[in-house]
mmCIF file with all atom_site columns, C-alpha atoms in Angstrom:
data_model
loop_
_atom_site.group_PDB
_atom_site.id
_atom_site.type_symbol
_atom_site.label_atom_id
_atom_site.label_alt_id
_atom_site.label_comp_id
_atom_site.label_asym_id
_atom_site.label_entity_id
_atom_site.label_seq_id
_atom_site.pdbx_PDB_ins_code
_atom_site.Cartn_x
_atom_site.Cartn_y
_atom_site.Cartn_z
_atom_site.occupancy
_atom_site.B_iso_or_equiv
_atom_site.pdbx_formal_charge
_atom_site.auth_seq_id
_atom_site.auth_comp_id
_atom_site.auth_asym_id
_atom_site.auth_atom_id
_atom_site.pdbx_PDB_model_num
ATOM 1  C CA . UNK A 1 1  ? 105.593 100.728 81.744 1.00 88.00 ? 7  UNK A CA 1
ATOM 2  C CA . UNK A 1 2  ? 105.472 103.162 84.579 1.00 90.00 ? 8  UNK A CA 1
ATOM 3  C CA . UNK A 1 3  ? 103.900 102.200 87.637 1.00 86.00 ? 9  UNK A CA 1
ATOM 4  C CA . UNK A 1 4  ? 103.356 104.240 90.911 1.00 83.00 ? 10 UNK A CA 1
ATOM 5  C CA . UNK A 1 5  ? 101.740 101.799 92.689 1.00 81.00 ? 11 UNK A CA 1
ATOM 6  C CA . UNK A 1 6  ? 103.007 101.565 96.642 1.00 84.00 ? 12 UNK A CA 1
ATOM 7  C CA . UNK A 1 7  ? 102.828 97.792  96.667 1.00 86.00 ? 13 UNK A CA 1
ATOM 8  C CA . UNK A 1 8  ? 105.328 95.491  96.819 1.00 89.00 ? 14 UNK A CA 1
ATOM 9  C CA . UNK A 1 9  ? 107.236 95.358  93.140 1.00 89.00 ? 15 UNK A CA 1
ATOM 10 C CA . UNK A 1 10 ? 106.051 91.268  93.420 1.00 89.00 ? 16 UNK A CA 1
ATOM 11 C CA . UNK A 1 11 ? 102.486 91.927  94.339 1.00 87.00 ? 17 UNK A CA 1
ATOM 12 C CA . UNK A 1 12 ? 102.936 94.853  91.833 1.00 83.00 ? 18 UNK A CA 1
ATOM 13 C CA . UNK A 1 13 ? 103.893 92.963  88.670 1.00 84.00 ? 19 UNK A CA 1
ATOM 14 C CA . UNK A 1 14 ? 102.298 89.249  89.538 1.00 85.00 ? 20 UNK A CA 1
ATOM 15 C CA . UNK A 1 15 ? 99.053  90.136  91.478 1.00 83.00 ? 21 UNK A CA 1
ATOM 16 C CA . UNK A 1 16 ? 96.053  89.408  90.391 1.00 80.00 ? 22 UNK A CA 1
ATOM 17 C CA . UNK A 1 17 ? 94.128  91.862  92.562 1.00 74.00 ? 23 UNK A CA 1
ATOM 18 C CA . UNK A 1 18 ? 90.374  92.598  91.654 1.00 73.00 ? 24 UNK A CA 1
ATOM 19 C CA . UNK A 1 19 ? 88.783  95.398  89.914 1.00 71.00 ? 25 UNK A CA 1
ATOM 20 C CA . UNK A 1 20 ? 92.194  96.572  87.839 1.00 78.00 ? 26 UNK A CA 1
ATOM 21 C CA . UNK A 1 21 ? 92.319  96.238  84.008 1.00 85.00 ? 27 UNK A CA 1
ATOM 22 C CA . UNK A 1 22 ? 94.745  97.241  81.379 1.00 87.00 ? 28 UNK A CA 1
ATOM 23 C CA . UNK A 1 23 ? 93.075  98.843  78.358 1.00 92.00 ? 29 UNK A CA 1
ATOM 24 C CA . UNK A 1 24 ? 95.142  99.362  75.195 1.00 94.00 ? 30 UNK A CA 1
ATOM 25 C CA . UNK A 1 25 ? 93.977  102.415 73.377 1.00 95.00 ? 31 UNK A CA 1
ATOM 26 C CA . UNK A 1 26 ? 95.108  104.451 69.825 1.00 95.00 ? 32 UNK A CA 1
ATOM 27 C CA . UNK A 1 27 ? 96.174  108.071 70.981 1.00 94.00 ? 33 UNK A CA 1
ATOM 28 C CA . UNK A 1 28 ? 93.934  109.581 69.236 1.00 97.00 ? 34 UNK A CA 1
ATOM 29 C CA . UNK A 1 29 ? 91.247  107.645 71.022 1.00 97.00 ? 35 UNK A CA 1
ATOM 30 C CA . UNK A 1 30 ? 93.312  108.514 74.455 1.00 97.00 ? 36 UNK A CA 1
ATOM 31 C CA . UNK A 1 31 ? 90.819  111.257 75.388 1.00 97.00 ? 37 UNK A CA 1
ATOM 32 C CA . UNK A 1 32 ? 87.738  109.953 74.549 1.00 97.00 ? 38 UNK A CA 1
ATOM 33 C CA . UNK A 1 33 ? 88.365  106.482 77.054 1.00 97.00 ? 39 UNK A CA 1
ATOM 34 C CA . UNK A 1 34 ? 89.835  108.702 79.680 1.00 97.00 ? 40 UNK A CA 1
ATOM 35 C CA . UNK A 1 35 ? 86.724  110.942 79.608 1.00 97.00 ? 41 UNK A CA 1
ATOM 36 C CA . UNK A 1 36 ? 84.380  108.062 79.749 1.00 97.00 ? 42 UNK A CA 1
ATOM 37 C CA . UNK A 1 37 ? 86.245  106.241 82.243 1.00 96.00 ? 43 UNK A CA 1
ATOM 38 C CA . UNK A 1 38 ? 85.634  110.082 84.831 1.00 97.00 ? 44 UNK A CA 1
ATOM 39 C CA . UNK A 1 39 ? 82.069  109.869 83.384 1.00 98.00 ? 45 UNK A CA 1
ATOM 40 C CA . UNK A 1 40 ? 81.851  106.674 84.772 1.00 97.00 ? 46 UNK A CA 1
ATOM 41 C CA . UNK A 1 41 ? 83.383  107.494 88.173 1.00 96.00 ? 47 UNK A CA 1
ATOM 42 C CA . UNK A 1 42 ? 86.062  104.948 87.300 1.00 93.00 ? 48 UNK A CA 1
ATOM 43 C CA . UNK A 1 43 ? 89.743  105.713 88.065 1.00 92.00 ? 49 UNK A CA 1
ATOM 44 C CA . UNK A 1 44 ? 92.215  105.482 84.858 1.00 94.00 ? 50 UNK A CA 1
ATOM 45 C CA . UNK A 1 45 ? 95.592  106.787 84.107 1.00 92.00 ? 51 UNK A CA 1
ATOM 46 C CA . UNK A 1 46 ? 98.265  106.284 81.432 1.00 94.00 ? 52 UNK A CA 1
ATOM 47 C CA . UNK A 1 47 ? 100.591 103.858 82.533 1.00 91.00 ? 53 UNK A CA 1
ATOM 48 C CA . UNK A 1 48 ? 103.126 103.700 79.216 1.00 92.00 ? 54 UNK A CA 1
ATOM 49 C CA . UNK A 1 49 ? 102.909 103.237 75.595 1.00 92.00 ? 55 UNK A CA 1
ATOM 50 C CA . UNK A 1 50 ? 102.892 99.744  73.431 1.00 92.00 ? 56 UNK A CA 1
ATOM 51 C CA . UNK A 1 51 ? 105.333 99.330  70.379 1.00 92.00 ? 57 UNK A CA 1
ATOM 52 C CA . UNK A 1 52 ? 109.230 98.465  70.280 1.00 93.00 ? 58 UNK A CA 1
ATOM 53 C CA . UNK A 1 53 ? 111.612 96.242  70.797 1.00 96.00 ? 59 UNK A CA 1
ATOM 54 C CA . UNK A 1 54 ? 111.808 95.936  74.805 1.00 96.00 ? 60 UNK A CA 1
ATOM 55 C CA . UNK A 1 55 ? 109.506 95.791  77.423 1.00 95.00 ? 61 UNK A CA 1
ATOM 56 C CA . UNK A 1 56 ? 110.730 98.160  80.477 1.00 96.00 ? 62 UNK A CA 1
ATOM 57 C CA . UNK A 1 57 ? 109.089 98.297  83.255 1.00 94.00 ? 63 UNK A CA 1
ATOM 58 C CA . UNK A 1 58 ? 109.864 101.246 85.930 1.00 94.00 ? 64 UNK A CA 1
ATOM 59 C CA . UNK A 1 59 ? 108.448 101.505 89.541 1.00 93.00 ? 65 UNK A CA 1
ATOM 60 C CA . UNK A 1 60 ? 108.421 105.169 91.089 1.00 88.00 ? 66 UNK A CA 1
ATOM 61 C CA . UNK A 1 61 ? 111.486 105.760 88.337 1.00 88.00 ? 67 UNK A CA 1
ATOM 62 C CA . UNK A 1 62 ? 113.432 102.752 89.071 1.00 92.00 ? 68 UNK A CA 1
ATOM 63 C CA . UNK A 1 63 ? 113.897 100.413 86.290 1.00 95.00 ? 69 UNK A CA 1
ATOM 64 C CA . UNK A 1 64 ? 112.450 96.897  87.486 1.00 93.00 ? 70 UNK A CA 1
ATOM 65 C CA . UNK A 1 65 ? 112.811 95.096  84.275 1.00 93.00 ? 71 UNK A CA 1
ATOM 66 C CA . UNK A 1 66 ? 113.997 95.512  80.492 1.00 96.00 ? 72 UNK A CA 1
ATOM 67 C CA . UNK A 1 67 ? 113.762 92.778  78.161 1.00 97.00 ? 73 UNK A CA 1
ATOM 68 C CA . UNK A 1 68 ? 113.434 92.215  74.741 1.00 97.00 ? 74 UNK A CA 1
ATOM 69 C CA . UNK A 1 69 ? 110.146 91.257  73.355 1.00 97.00 ? 75 UNK A CA 1
ATOM 70 C CA . UNK A 1 70 ? 111.310 88.168  71.242 1.00 97.00 ? 76 UNK A CA 1
ATOM 71 C CA . UNK A 1 71 ? 112.795 87.061  74.605 1.00 96.00 ? 77 UNK A CA 1
ATOM 72 C CA . UNK A 1 72 ? 109.559 87.046  76.624 1.00 95.00 ? 78 UNK A CA 1
ATOM 73 C CA . UNK A 1 73 ? 107.323 86.092  73.562 1.00 95.00 ? 79 UNK A CA 1
ATOM 74 C CA . UNK A 1 74 ? 109.402 82.845  73.648 1.00 95.00 ? 80 UNK A CA 1
ATOM 75 C CA . UNK A 1 75 ? 109.572 82.370  77.664 1.00 93.00 ? 81 UNK A CA 1
ATOM 76 C CA . UNK A 1 76 ? 105.588 82.491  77.436 1.00 92.00 ? 82 UNK A CA 1
ATOM 77 C CA . UNK A 1 77 ? 105.419 80.179  74.086 1.00 93.00 ? 83 UNK A CA 1
ATOM 78 C CA . UNK A 1 78 ? 107.277 77.439  75.594 1.00 90.00 ? 84 UNK A CA 1
ATOM 79 C CA . UNK A 1 79 ? 106.923 77.994  79.361 1.00 89.00 ? 85 UNK A CA 1
ATOM 80 C CA . UNK A 1 80 ? 103.974 75.568  79.267 1.00 87.00 ? 86 UNK A CA 1
ATOM 81 C CA . UNK A 1 81 ? 105.320 72.773  76.969 1.00 85.00 ? 87 UNK A CA 1
ATOM 82 C CA . UNK A 1 82 ? 108.794 72.843  78.834 1.00 83.00 ? 88 UNK A CA 1
ATOM 83 C CA . UNK A 1 83 ? 106.901 72.303  82.067 1.00 86.00 ? 89 UNK A CA 1
ATOM 84 C CA . UNK A 1 84 ? 104.825 69.411  80.840 1.00 88.00 ? 90 UNK A CA 1
ATOM 85 C CA . UNK A 1 85 ? 107.949 67.960  79.023 1.00 80.00 ? 91 UNK A CA 1
ATOM 86 C CA . UNK A 1 86 ? 105.976 68.019  75.374 1.00 60.00 ? 92 UNK A CA 1
ATOM 87 C CA . UNK A 1 87 ? 107.229 69.078  72.093 1.00 59.00 ? 93 UNK A CA 1
#
C-alpha cells in the first residue's frame, strides 16, 4: 500500500473515518471502476496491489510496516482467543 494522506500515521492505519472504503478489483476492471467513480463524483485512487507473501505499507514514500502475511493472519486469528483466554 502506498498512502499519501496528511494525517498522523496511527490515524491513517487504524482510524475509522466515515466515507472511506477499500475495494479490490482485477487490473482488467480497474479502468471501469475508476470511470464509474468519476461519473458518480466519488474520489478514487489506486493505493496498491494484492498478492505476495508480505504486506508492505508506505506513507509518503517512507516504509511504515513490512510483515509476512502468515504472521498477520496468525495475529488476527488468535487475538480474540488470547484476549479472552479461550482455547
